[in-house]
Coordinates of C-alpha atoms in Angstrom, one line a residue:
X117 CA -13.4 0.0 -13.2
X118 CA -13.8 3.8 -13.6
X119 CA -14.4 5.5 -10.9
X120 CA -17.7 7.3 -10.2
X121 CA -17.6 11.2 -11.3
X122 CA -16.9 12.5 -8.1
X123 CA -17.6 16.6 -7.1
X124 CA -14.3 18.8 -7.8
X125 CA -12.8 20.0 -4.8
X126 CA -12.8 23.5 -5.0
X127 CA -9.6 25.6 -5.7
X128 CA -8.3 27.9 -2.6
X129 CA -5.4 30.0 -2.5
X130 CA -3.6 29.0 0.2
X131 CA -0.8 30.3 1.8
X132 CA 1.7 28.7 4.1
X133 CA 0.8 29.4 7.3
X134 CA 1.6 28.3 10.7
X135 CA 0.2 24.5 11.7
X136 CA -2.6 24.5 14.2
X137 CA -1.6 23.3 18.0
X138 CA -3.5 20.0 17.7
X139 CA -1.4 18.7 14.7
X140 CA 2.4 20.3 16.0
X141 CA 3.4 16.7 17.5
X142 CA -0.2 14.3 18.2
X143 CA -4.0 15.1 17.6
X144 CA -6.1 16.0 20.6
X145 CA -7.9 13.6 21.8
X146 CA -11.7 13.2 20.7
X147 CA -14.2 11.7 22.4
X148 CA -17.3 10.2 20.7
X149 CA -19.3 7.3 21.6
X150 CA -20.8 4.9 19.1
X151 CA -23.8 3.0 19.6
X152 CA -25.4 0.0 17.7
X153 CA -28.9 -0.7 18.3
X154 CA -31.4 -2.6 16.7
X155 CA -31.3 -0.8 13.6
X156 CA -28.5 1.2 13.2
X157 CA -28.2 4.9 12.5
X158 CA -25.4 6.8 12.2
X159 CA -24.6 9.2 14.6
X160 CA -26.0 12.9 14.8
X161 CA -22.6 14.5 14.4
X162 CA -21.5 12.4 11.7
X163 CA -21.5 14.5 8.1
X164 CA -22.1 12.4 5.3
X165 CA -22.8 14.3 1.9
X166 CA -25.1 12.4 -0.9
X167 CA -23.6 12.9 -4.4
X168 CA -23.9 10.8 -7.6
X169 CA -25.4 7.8 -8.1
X170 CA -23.8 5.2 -10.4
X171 CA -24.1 1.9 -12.2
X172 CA -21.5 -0.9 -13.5
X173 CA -22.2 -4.1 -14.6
X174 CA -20.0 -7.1 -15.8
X175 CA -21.5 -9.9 -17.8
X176 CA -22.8 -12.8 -15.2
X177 CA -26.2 -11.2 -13.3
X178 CA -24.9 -12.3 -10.2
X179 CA -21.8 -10.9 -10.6
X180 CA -23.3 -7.2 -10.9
X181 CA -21.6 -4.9 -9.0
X182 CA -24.0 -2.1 -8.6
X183 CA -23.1 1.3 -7.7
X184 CA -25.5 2.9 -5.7
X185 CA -24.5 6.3 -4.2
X186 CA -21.3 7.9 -3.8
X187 CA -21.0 9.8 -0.2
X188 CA -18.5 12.6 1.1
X189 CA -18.0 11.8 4.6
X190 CA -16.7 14.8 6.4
X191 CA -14.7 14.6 10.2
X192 CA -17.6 14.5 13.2
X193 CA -16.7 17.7 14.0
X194 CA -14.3 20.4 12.5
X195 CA -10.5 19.7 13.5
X196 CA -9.3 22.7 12.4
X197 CA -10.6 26.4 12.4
X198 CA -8.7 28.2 9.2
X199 CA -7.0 26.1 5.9
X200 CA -3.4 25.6 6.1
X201 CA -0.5 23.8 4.3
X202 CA 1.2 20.6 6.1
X203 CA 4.4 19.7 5.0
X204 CA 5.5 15.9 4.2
X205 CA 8.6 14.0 4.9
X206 CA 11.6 13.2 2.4
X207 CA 10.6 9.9 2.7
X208 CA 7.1 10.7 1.4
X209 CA 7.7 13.0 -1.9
X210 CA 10.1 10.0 -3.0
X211 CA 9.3 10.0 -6.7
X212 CA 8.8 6.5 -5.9
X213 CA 5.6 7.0 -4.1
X214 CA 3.5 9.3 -6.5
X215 CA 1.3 6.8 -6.9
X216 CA -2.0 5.7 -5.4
X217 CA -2.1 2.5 -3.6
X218 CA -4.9 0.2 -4.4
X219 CA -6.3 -3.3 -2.4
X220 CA -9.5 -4.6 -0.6
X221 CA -10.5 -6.2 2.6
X222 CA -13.0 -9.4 2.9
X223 CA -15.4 -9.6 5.3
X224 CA -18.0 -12.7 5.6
X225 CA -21.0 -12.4 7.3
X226 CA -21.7 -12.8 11.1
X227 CA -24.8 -14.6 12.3
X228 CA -27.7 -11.9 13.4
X229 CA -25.5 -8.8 13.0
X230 CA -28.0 -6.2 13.3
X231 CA -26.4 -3.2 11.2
X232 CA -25.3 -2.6 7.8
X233 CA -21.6 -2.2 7.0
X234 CA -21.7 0.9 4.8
X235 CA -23.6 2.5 8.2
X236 CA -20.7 1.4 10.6
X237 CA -17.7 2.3 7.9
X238 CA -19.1 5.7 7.4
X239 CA -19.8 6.6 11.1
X240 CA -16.5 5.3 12.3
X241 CA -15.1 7.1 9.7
X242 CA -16.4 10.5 10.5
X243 CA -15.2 10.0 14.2
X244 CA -11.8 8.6 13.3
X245 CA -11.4 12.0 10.5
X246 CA -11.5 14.3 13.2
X247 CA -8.0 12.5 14.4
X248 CA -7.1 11.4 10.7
X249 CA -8.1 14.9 8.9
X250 CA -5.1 14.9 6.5
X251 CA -7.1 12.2 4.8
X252 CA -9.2 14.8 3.9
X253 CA -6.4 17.5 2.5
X254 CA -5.2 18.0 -1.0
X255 CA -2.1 17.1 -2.9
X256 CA 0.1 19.7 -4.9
X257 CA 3.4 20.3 -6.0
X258 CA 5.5 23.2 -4.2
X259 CA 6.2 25.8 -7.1
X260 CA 9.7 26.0 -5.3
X261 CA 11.1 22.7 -6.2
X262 CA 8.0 20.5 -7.1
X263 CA 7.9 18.5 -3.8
X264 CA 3.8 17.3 -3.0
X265 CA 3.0 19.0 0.1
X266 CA -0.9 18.4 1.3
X267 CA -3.6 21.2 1.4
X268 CA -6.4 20.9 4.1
X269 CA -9.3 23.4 3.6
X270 CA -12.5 23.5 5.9
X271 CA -15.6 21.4 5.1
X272 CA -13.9 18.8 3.4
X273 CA -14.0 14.8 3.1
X274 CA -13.6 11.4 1.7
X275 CA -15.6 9.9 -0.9
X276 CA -17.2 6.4 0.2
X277 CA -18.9 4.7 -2.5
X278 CA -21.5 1.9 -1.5
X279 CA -22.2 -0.8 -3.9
X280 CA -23.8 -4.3 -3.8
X281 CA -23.5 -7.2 -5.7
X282 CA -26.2 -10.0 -5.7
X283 CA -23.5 -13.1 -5.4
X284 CA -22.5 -14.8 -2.0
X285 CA -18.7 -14.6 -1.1
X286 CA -18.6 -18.2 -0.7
X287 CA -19.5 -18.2 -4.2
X288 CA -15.7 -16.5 -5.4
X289 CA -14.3 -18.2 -2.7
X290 CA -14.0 -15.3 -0.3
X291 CA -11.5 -13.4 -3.5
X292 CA -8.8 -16.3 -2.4
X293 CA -8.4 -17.2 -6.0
X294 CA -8.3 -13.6 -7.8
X295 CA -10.6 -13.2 -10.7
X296 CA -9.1 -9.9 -11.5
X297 CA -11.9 -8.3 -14.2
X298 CA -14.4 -8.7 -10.9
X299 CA -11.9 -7.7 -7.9
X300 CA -11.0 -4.6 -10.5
X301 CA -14.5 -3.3 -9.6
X302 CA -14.5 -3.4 -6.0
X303 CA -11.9 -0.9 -5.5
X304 CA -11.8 3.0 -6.7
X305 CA -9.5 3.4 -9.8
X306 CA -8.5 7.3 -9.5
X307 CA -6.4 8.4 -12.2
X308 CA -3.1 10.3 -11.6
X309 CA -4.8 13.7 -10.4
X310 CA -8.0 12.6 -8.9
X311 CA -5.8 10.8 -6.8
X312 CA -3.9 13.9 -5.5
X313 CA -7.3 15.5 -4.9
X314 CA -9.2 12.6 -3.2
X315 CA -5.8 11.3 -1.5
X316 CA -8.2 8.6 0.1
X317 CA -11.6 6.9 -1.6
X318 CA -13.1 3.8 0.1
X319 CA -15.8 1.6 -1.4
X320 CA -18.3 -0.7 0.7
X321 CA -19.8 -3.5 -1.4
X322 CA -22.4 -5.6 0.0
X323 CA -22.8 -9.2 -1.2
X324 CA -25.9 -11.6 -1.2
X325 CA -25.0 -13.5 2.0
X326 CA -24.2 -10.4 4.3
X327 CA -20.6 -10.4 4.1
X328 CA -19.2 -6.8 2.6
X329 CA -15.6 -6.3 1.0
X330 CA -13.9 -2.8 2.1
X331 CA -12.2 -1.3 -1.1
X332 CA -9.3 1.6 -0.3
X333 CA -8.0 3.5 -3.1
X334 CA -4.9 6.2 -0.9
X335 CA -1.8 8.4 -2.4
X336 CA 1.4 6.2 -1.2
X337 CA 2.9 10.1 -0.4
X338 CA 0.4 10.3 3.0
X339 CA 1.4 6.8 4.4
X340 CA 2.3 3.5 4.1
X341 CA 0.7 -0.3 4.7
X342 CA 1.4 0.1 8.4
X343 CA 0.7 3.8 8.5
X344 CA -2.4 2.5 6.7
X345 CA -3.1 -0.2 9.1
X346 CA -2.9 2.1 12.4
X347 CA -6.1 4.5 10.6
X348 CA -8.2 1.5 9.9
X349 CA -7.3 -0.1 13.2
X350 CA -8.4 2.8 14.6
X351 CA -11.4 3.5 13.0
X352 CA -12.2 -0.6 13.5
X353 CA -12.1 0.4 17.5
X354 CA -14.7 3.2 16.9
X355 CA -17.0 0.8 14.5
X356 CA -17.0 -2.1 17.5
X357 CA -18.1 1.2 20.7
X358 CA -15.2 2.3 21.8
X359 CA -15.2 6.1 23.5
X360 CA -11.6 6.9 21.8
X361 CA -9.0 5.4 19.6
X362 CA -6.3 3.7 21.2
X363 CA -3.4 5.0 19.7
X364 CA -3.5 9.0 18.7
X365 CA -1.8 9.8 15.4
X366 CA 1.6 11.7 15.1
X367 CA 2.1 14.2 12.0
X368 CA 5.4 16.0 12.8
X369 CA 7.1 15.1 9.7
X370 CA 9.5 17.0 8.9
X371 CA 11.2 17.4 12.1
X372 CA 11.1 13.7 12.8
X373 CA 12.4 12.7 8.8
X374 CA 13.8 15.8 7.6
X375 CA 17.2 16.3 6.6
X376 CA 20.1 16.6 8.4
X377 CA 21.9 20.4 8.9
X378 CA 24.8 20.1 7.3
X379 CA 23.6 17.2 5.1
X380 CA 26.2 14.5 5.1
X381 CA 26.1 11.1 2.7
X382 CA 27.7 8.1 3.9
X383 CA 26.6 5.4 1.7
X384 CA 27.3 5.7 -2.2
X385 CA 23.6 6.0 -3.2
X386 CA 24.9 7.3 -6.7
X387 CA 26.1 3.8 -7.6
X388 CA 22.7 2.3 -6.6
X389 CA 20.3 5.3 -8.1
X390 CA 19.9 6.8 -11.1
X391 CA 19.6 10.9 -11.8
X392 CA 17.5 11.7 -15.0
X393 CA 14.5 13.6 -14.2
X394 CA 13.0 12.6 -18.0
X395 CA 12.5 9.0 -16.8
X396 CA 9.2 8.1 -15.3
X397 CA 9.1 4.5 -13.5
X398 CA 5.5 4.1 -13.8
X399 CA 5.1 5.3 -17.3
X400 CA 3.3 2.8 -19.7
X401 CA 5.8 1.0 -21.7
X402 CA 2.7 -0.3 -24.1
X403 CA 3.9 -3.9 -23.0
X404 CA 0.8 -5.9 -21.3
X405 CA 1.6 -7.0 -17.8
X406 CA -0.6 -9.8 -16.3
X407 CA -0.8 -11.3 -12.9
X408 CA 0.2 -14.8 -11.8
X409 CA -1.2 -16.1 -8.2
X410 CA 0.4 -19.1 -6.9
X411 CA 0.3 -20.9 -3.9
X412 CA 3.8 -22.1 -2.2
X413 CA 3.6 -25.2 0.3
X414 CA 5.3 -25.4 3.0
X415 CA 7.3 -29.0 1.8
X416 CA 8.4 -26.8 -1.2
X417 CA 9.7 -23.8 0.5
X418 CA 11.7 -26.3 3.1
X419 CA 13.6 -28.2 0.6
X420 CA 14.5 -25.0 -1.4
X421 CA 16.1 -23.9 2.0
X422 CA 17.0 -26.9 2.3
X423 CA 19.2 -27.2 -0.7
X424 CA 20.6 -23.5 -0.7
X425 CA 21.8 -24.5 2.8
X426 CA 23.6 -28.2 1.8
X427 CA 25.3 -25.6 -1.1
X428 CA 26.3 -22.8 1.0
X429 CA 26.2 -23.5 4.9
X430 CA 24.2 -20.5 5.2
X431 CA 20.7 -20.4 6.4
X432 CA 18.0 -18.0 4.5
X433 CA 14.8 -16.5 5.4
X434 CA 11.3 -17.1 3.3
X435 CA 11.8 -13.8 1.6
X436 CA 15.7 -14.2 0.7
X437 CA 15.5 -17.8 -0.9
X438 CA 12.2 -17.6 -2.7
X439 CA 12.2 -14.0 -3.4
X440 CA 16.2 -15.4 -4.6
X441 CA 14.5 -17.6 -6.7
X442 CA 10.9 -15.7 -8.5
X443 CA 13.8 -12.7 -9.2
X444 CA 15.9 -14.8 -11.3
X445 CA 13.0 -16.7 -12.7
X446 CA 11.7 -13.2 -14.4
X447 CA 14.5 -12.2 -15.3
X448 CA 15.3 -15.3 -17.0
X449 CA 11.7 -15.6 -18.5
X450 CA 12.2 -12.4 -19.8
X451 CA 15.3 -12.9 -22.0
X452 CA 16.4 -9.7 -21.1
X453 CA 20.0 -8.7 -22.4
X454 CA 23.1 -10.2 -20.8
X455 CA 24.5 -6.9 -20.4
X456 CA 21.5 -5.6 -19.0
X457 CA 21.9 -4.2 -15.1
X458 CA 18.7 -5.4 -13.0
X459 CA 17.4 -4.3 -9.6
X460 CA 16.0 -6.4 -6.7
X461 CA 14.2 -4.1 -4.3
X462 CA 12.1 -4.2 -1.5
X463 CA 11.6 -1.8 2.1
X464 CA 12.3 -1.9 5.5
X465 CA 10.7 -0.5 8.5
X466 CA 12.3 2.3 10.3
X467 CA 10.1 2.9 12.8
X468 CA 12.1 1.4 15.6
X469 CA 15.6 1.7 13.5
X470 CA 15.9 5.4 13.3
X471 CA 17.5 7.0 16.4
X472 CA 15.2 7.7 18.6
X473 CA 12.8 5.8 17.4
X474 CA 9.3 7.4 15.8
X475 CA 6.4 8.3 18.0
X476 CA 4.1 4.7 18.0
X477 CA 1.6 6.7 16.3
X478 CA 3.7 7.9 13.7
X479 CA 1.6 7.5 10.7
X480 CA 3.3 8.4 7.9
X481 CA 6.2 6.0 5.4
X482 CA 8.1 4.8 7.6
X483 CA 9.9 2.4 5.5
X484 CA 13.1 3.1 3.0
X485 CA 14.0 0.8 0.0
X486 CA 17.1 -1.3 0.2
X487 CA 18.8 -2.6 -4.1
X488 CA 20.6 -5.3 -5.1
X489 CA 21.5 -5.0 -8.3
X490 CA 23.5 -7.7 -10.7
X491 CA 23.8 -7.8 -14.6
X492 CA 21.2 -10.6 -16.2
X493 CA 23.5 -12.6 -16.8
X494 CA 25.1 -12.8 -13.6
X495 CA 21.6 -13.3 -11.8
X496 CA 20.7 -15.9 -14.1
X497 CA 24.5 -18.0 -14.3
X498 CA 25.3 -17.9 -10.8
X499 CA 23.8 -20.0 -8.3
X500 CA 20.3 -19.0 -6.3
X501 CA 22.2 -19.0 -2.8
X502 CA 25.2 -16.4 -3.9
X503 CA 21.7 -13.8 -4.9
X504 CA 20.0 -15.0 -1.7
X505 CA 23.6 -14.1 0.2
X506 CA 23.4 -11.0 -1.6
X507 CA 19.8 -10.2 -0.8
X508 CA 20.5 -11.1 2.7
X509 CA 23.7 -9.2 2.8
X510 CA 21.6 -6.2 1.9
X511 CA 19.6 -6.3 5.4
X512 CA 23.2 -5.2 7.1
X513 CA 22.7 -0.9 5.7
X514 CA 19.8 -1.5 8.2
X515 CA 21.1 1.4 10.2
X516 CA 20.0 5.2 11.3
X517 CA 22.8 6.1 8.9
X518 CA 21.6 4.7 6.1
X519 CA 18.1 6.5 6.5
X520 CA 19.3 10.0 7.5
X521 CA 22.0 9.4 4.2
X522 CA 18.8 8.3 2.4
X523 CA 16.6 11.5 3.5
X524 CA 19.9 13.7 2.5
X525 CA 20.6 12.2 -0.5
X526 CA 17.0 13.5 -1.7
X527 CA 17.4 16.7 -0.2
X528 CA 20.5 17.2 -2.6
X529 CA 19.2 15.3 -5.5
X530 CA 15.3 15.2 -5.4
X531 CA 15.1 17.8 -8.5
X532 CA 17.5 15.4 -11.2
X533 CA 15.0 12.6 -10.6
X534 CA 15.9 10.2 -8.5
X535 CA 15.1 6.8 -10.1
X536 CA 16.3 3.2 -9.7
X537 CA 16.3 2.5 -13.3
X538 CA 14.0 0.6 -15.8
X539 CA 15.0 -3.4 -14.6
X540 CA 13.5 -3.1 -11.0
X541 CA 11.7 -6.0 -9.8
X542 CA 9.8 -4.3 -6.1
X543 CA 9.3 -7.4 -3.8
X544 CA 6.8 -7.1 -0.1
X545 CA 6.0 -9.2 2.1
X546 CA 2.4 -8.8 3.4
X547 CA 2.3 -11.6 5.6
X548 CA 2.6 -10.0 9.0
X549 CA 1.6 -6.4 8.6
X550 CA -1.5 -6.3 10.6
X551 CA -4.2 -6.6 8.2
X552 CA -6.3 -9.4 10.2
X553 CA -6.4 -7.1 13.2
X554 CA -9.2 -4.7 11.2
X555 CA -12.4 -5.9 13.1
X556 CA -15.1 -3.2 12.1
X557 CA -17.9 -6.4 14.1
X558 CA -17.5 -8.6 11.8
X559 CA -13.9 -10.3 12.7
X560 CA -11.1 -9.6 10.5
X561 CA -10.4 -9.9 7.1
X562 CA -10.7 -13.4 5.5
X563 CA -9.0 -12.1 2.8
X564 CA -6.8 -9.2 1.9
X565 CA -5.8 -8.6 -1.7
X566 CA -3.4 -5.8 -3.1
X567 CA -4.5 -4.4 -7.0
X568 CA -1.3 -2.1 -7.7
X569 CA 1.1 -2.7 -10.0
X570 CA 3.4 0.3 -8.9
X571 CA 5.9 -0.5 -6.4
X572 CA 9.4 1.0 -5.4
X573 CA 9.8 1.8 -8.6
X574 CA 8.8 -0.9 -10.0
X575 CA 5.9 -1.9 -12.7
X576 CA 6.2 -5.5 -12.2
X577 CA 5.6 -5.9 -8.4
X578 CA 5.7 -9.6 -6.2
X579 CA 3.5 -9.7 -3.1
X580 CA 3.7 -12.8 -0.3
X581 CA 0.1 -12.9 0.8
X582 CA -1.1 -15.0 3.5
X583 CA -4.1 -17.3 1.9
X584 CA -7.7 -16.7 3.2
X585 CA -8.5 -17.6 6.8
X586 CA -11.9 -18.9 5.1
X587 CA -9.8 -21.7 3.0
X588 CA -8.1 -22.6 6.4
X589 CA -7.6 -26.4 6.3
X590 CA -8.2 -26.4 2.7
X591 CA -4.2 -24.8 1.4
X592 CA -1.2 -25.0 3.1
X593 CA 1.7 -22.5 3.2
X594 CA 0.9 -19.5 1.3
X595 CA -0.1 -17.2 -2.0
X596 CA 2.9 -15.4 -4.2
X597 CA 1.0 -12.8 -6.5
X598 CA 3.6 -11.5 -9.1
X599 CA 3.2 -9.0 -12.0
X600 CA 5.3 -9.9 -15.6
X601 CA 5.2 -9.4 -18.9
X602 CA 2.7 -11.2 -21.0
X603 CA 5.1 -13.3 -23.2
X604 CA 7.4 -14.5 -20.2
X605 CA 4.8 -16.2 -18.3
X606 CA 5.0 -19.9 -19.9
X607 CA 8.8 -19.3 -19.1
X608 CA 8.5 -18.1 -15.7
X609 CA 5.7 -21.4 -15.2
X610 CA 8.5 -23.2 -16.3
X611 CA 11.3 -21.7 -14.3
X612 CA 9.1 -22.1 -11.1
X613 CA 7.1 -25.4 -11.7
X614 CA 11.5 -26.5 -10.4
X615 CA 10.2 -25.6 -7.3
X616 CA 7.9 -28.5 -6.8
X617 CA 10.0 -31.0 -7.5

C-alpha cells in the first residue's frame, strides 16, 4: 500500500548543540491523567494536526480499507525549548539497520467499550511523546562520516492514519492466516527517505465488529522490538488511566554503547564480515521473494529433537534444531553453488549481558548479531545436528567482549561498509518478546504479525510467531513465517513436508 502524501517536514539548519537536562541520562517525569467517559474526547492538551484525507480500495467491498484522515500528533506539551542534534549508538547506525521496520497489532472487540480506538491511540500518544519525543526527530547522515544521527525541532509529530474497513476480524480469522495483498494495507509503507523523516507512522484501522488493528511503520536505527515494546507498553498504561508511565525512558547512547578509548578487537570479526562499501544488503536483486506461513506442532518439533539427540547426545533448543533445519532447507531449495559461503544469523539481547548492565529503560537496540557461516555444500551434506552444534556453539561469544569488540569494530570500519555478504539467511524469534502485554482497553494482541523483509542483513528473513490467542484450542504449537525465492518454494515444501513424518 502507498502511503498517504504526508506534509514535508520542514528543513532547519541545525547545529550541534548541547542536549537538554531532561534527555542527559532519563526523561523527567510527566504527569497527565487520562480519562474515559461516556463518550470519549481526547484530552485538552493533546495536539493532534488534521492533514490529508485518503482513499484505497482492494477488490472485495468488504474488504475496503478506507483511508480517512491522516493526523500529526504532536507531544501534550513541549519537551524541549530550542532544536538540537541527539546522537545514536554504534549499535544503531549499523548499516544493517537503515531500514524501516514494518508489523501490526490485532485487537478484537470488547463488549460495551465506550470509546473509539483511534481516540485512545492518539491521546496516549501525545502523553507518552512528551517522554518518547525522539519519535518525533529527523534522520540524517553526519557530513563527517555518514553516520544517521536524529534531528528534533520544535512543534513536531507523528503521523497517525485512521482507516476503517467494513469486514469483521473474525471474518480473516483475526490475520492468523496472512492474506498478504490485505495485511499490506494496514500498515504505512514509507519509502527509504520518508522513513528517515517520519522515523515512526502508526495506522488505526477500525473493523465492522469493533475490533481495530494498530499498524507501526519505525526506522530500525531508533530502537529495536523490545525498545519498541517498552514505548507501546507505556503508552498502553496511559490509554487504560494511568497518572504516569511506569518505566521512564533512557537516551544516553553514546556513553552507555560507544566505543571503547583505545579501541581494542578481540574477536576476528574480519573473517565473519565483509568490507565493501558498494554492496547494499537490501538492494533489489529483481528476484521475487514470496512468503510461506506454516504452522509447527508440538509432536513434530519433539521428535526432530528427538532424533538430533539419539545422533548426537546433545540436547537443542526450538530455535537451534528447527532454525538447523528451515536454514538448510533454503539453502538446499535454492540450488545455490557448492562453493558458495552462506550465513546463518540472528541477535541477542545485551541488555543484561553488557557490563554493567543498561538502564531498564534503555530504549534503544540493544541487541548484536551473532554468524555462522558454512559453504552450501557443507550445510546441505553434513548432518542437521553438527549446524544445530554449530548454531548453538555460537551462543558461547555471548559476552561484554564481544559487544564492546563489536561497537569497535564499527568505529574502525563503519566507512568500508560493513556487510555480512549476499547468502545471509536473518532468523528471530518473536515468541516471547512482550507483544501480548500491549493492552490499550481492549486486552492484548490476538495477533501480531511482522511485514518486513529486511533483517540483519538479510532479504529473505524467518520469523517464529506465536499463533493467535483467538485460534486458542483450534492450533497447536506455533507459526514459522519465512521469506524465499519464488522458484525454491516447491523445494523448500518438499525439504520441510520431512518434518511431519
Amino acid at each position: 500500500m502507498p502511503t498517504p502524501s504526508l506534509p514535508e517536514v520542514q528543513a532547519c539548519s541545525t547545529s550541534s548543540c548541547p542536549l537538554p537536562p531532561c534527555i542527559k541520562l532519563a526523561f523527567s517525569p510527566f504527569l497527565v491523567i487520562l480519562s474515559i467517559i461516556e463518550i470519549y474526547q481526547p484530552p485538552p492538551n493533546s495536539v493532534i494536526i488534521p492533514q490529508n484525507h485518503h482513499q484505497i480500495q482492494t477488490q472485495l467491498p468488504k474488504m475496503q480499507v478506507k483511508i480517512q484522515e491522516t493526523v500529526t500528533v504532536q507531544p501534550a506539551t513541549p519537551p524541549f525549548d530550542h532544536d538540537h542534534v541527539l546522537p545514536l549508538s554504534h549499535l544503531d547506525t549499523d548499516r544493517n539497520l537503515h531500514v524501516t521496520f514494518r508489523y501490526l497489532r490485532v485487537y478484537a472487540a470488547k463488549e460495551n467499550h465506550p470509546a473509539e480506538p483511534f481516540h485512545v491511540i492518539t491521546a496516549a500518544l501525545s502523553t507518552a511523546l512528551v517522554h518518547y519525543y525522539p519519535f518525533t526527530g529527523t534522520l540524517r547522515h553526519r557530513h563527517l562520516d555518514g553516520r544517521l544521527e536524529l534531528h528534533c525541532h520544535l512543534r513536531k509529530g507523528v503521523p497517525v492514519i485512521r482507516a476503517a474497513v467494513e469486514c469483521s476480524l473474525s471474518s480473516v480469522n483475526y490475520l492468523d492466516d496472512l492474506d498478504e495483498k490485505f495485511v499490506e494495507q494496514l500498515v504505512p509503507d514509507p519509502g527509504l527517505e520518508d522513513g528517515m523523516t517520519r522515523p515512526m507512522i502508526l495506522q488505526v484501522t477500525d473493523f465492522g465488529c469493533g475490533g481495530f488493528v494498530l499498524g507501526a511503520a519505525i526506522h530500525h536505527s531508533l530502537c529495536d522490538g523490545l525498545g519498541a515494546s517498552l514505548f507501546f507498553n507505556g503508552m498502553a498504561e496511559l490509554a487504560r488511566g494511568a497518572d504516569q508511565i511506569t518505566v521512564e525512558p533512557v537516551w544516553d547512547r553514546v556513553n552507555l554503547l560507544g566505543p571503547r578509548n583505545p579501541t581494542g578487537i578481540e574477536f576476528p570479526f574480519q573473517d565473519i564480515l565483509s568490507l565493501d562499501k558498494d554492496f547494499s544488503p537490501y538492494s533489489d536483486s529483481g528476484i521475487r521473494v514470496i512468503k510461506e506461513c506454516f504452522n509447527v506442532k508440538e509432536e513434530w518439533l519433539d521428535r526432530l529433537k528427538e532424533l538430533l539427540h539419539e545422533n548426537s547426545g546433545l540436547k537443542f533448543t526450538t530455535f537451534e534444531a528447527l532454525g538447523a533445519l528451515i536454514w538448510r532447507s533454503r539453502v538446499k531449495a535454492s540450488e545455490i553453488s557448492g562453493d558458495e559461503k552462506v550465513g546463518f544469523a540472528y541477535s541477542i539481547n545485551i541488555r543484561k549481558l553488557v557490563k554493567p548492565p543498561l538502564p531498564v529503560g534503555y530504549w534503544g537496540n540493544g541487541c548484536v548479531p551473532m554468524y555462522v557461516h558454512l559453504t552450501a555444500r557443507e550445510l546441505v551434506e553434513q548432518p542437521i545436528w553438527k549446524t544445530a552444534n554449530l548454531i548453538k556453539k555460537s551462543k558461547y561469544n555471548s559476552t561484554d567482549e564481544y559487544v564492546r569488540s563489536y561497537i569497535d569494530f564499527q568505529e574502525l570500519h563503519y566507512e568500508k561498509g560493513i556487510t555480512a555478504g549476499p547468502r545471509v539467511s536473518g532468523f528471530t524469534d518473536w515468541r516471547h518478546l512482550g507483544h501480548s502485554t500491549v493492552d490499550f482497553g481492549w486486552g492484548g494482541p490476538v495477533t501480531v504479525v511482522p511485514l518486513s523483509r529486511h533483517l540483519l542483513g538479510s532479504v529473505e528473513p524467518c520469523f517464529f510467531l506465536p499463533c493467535s490467542s483467538a485460534s486458542e484450542g483450534k492450533k497447536d504449537g506455533f507459526k514459522v513465517l519465512v521469506h524465499l525465492q519464488e522458484d525454491a518454494l516447491q523445494g523448500f515444501r518438499e525439504e520441510m513436508d520431512k518434518l511431519k513424518s
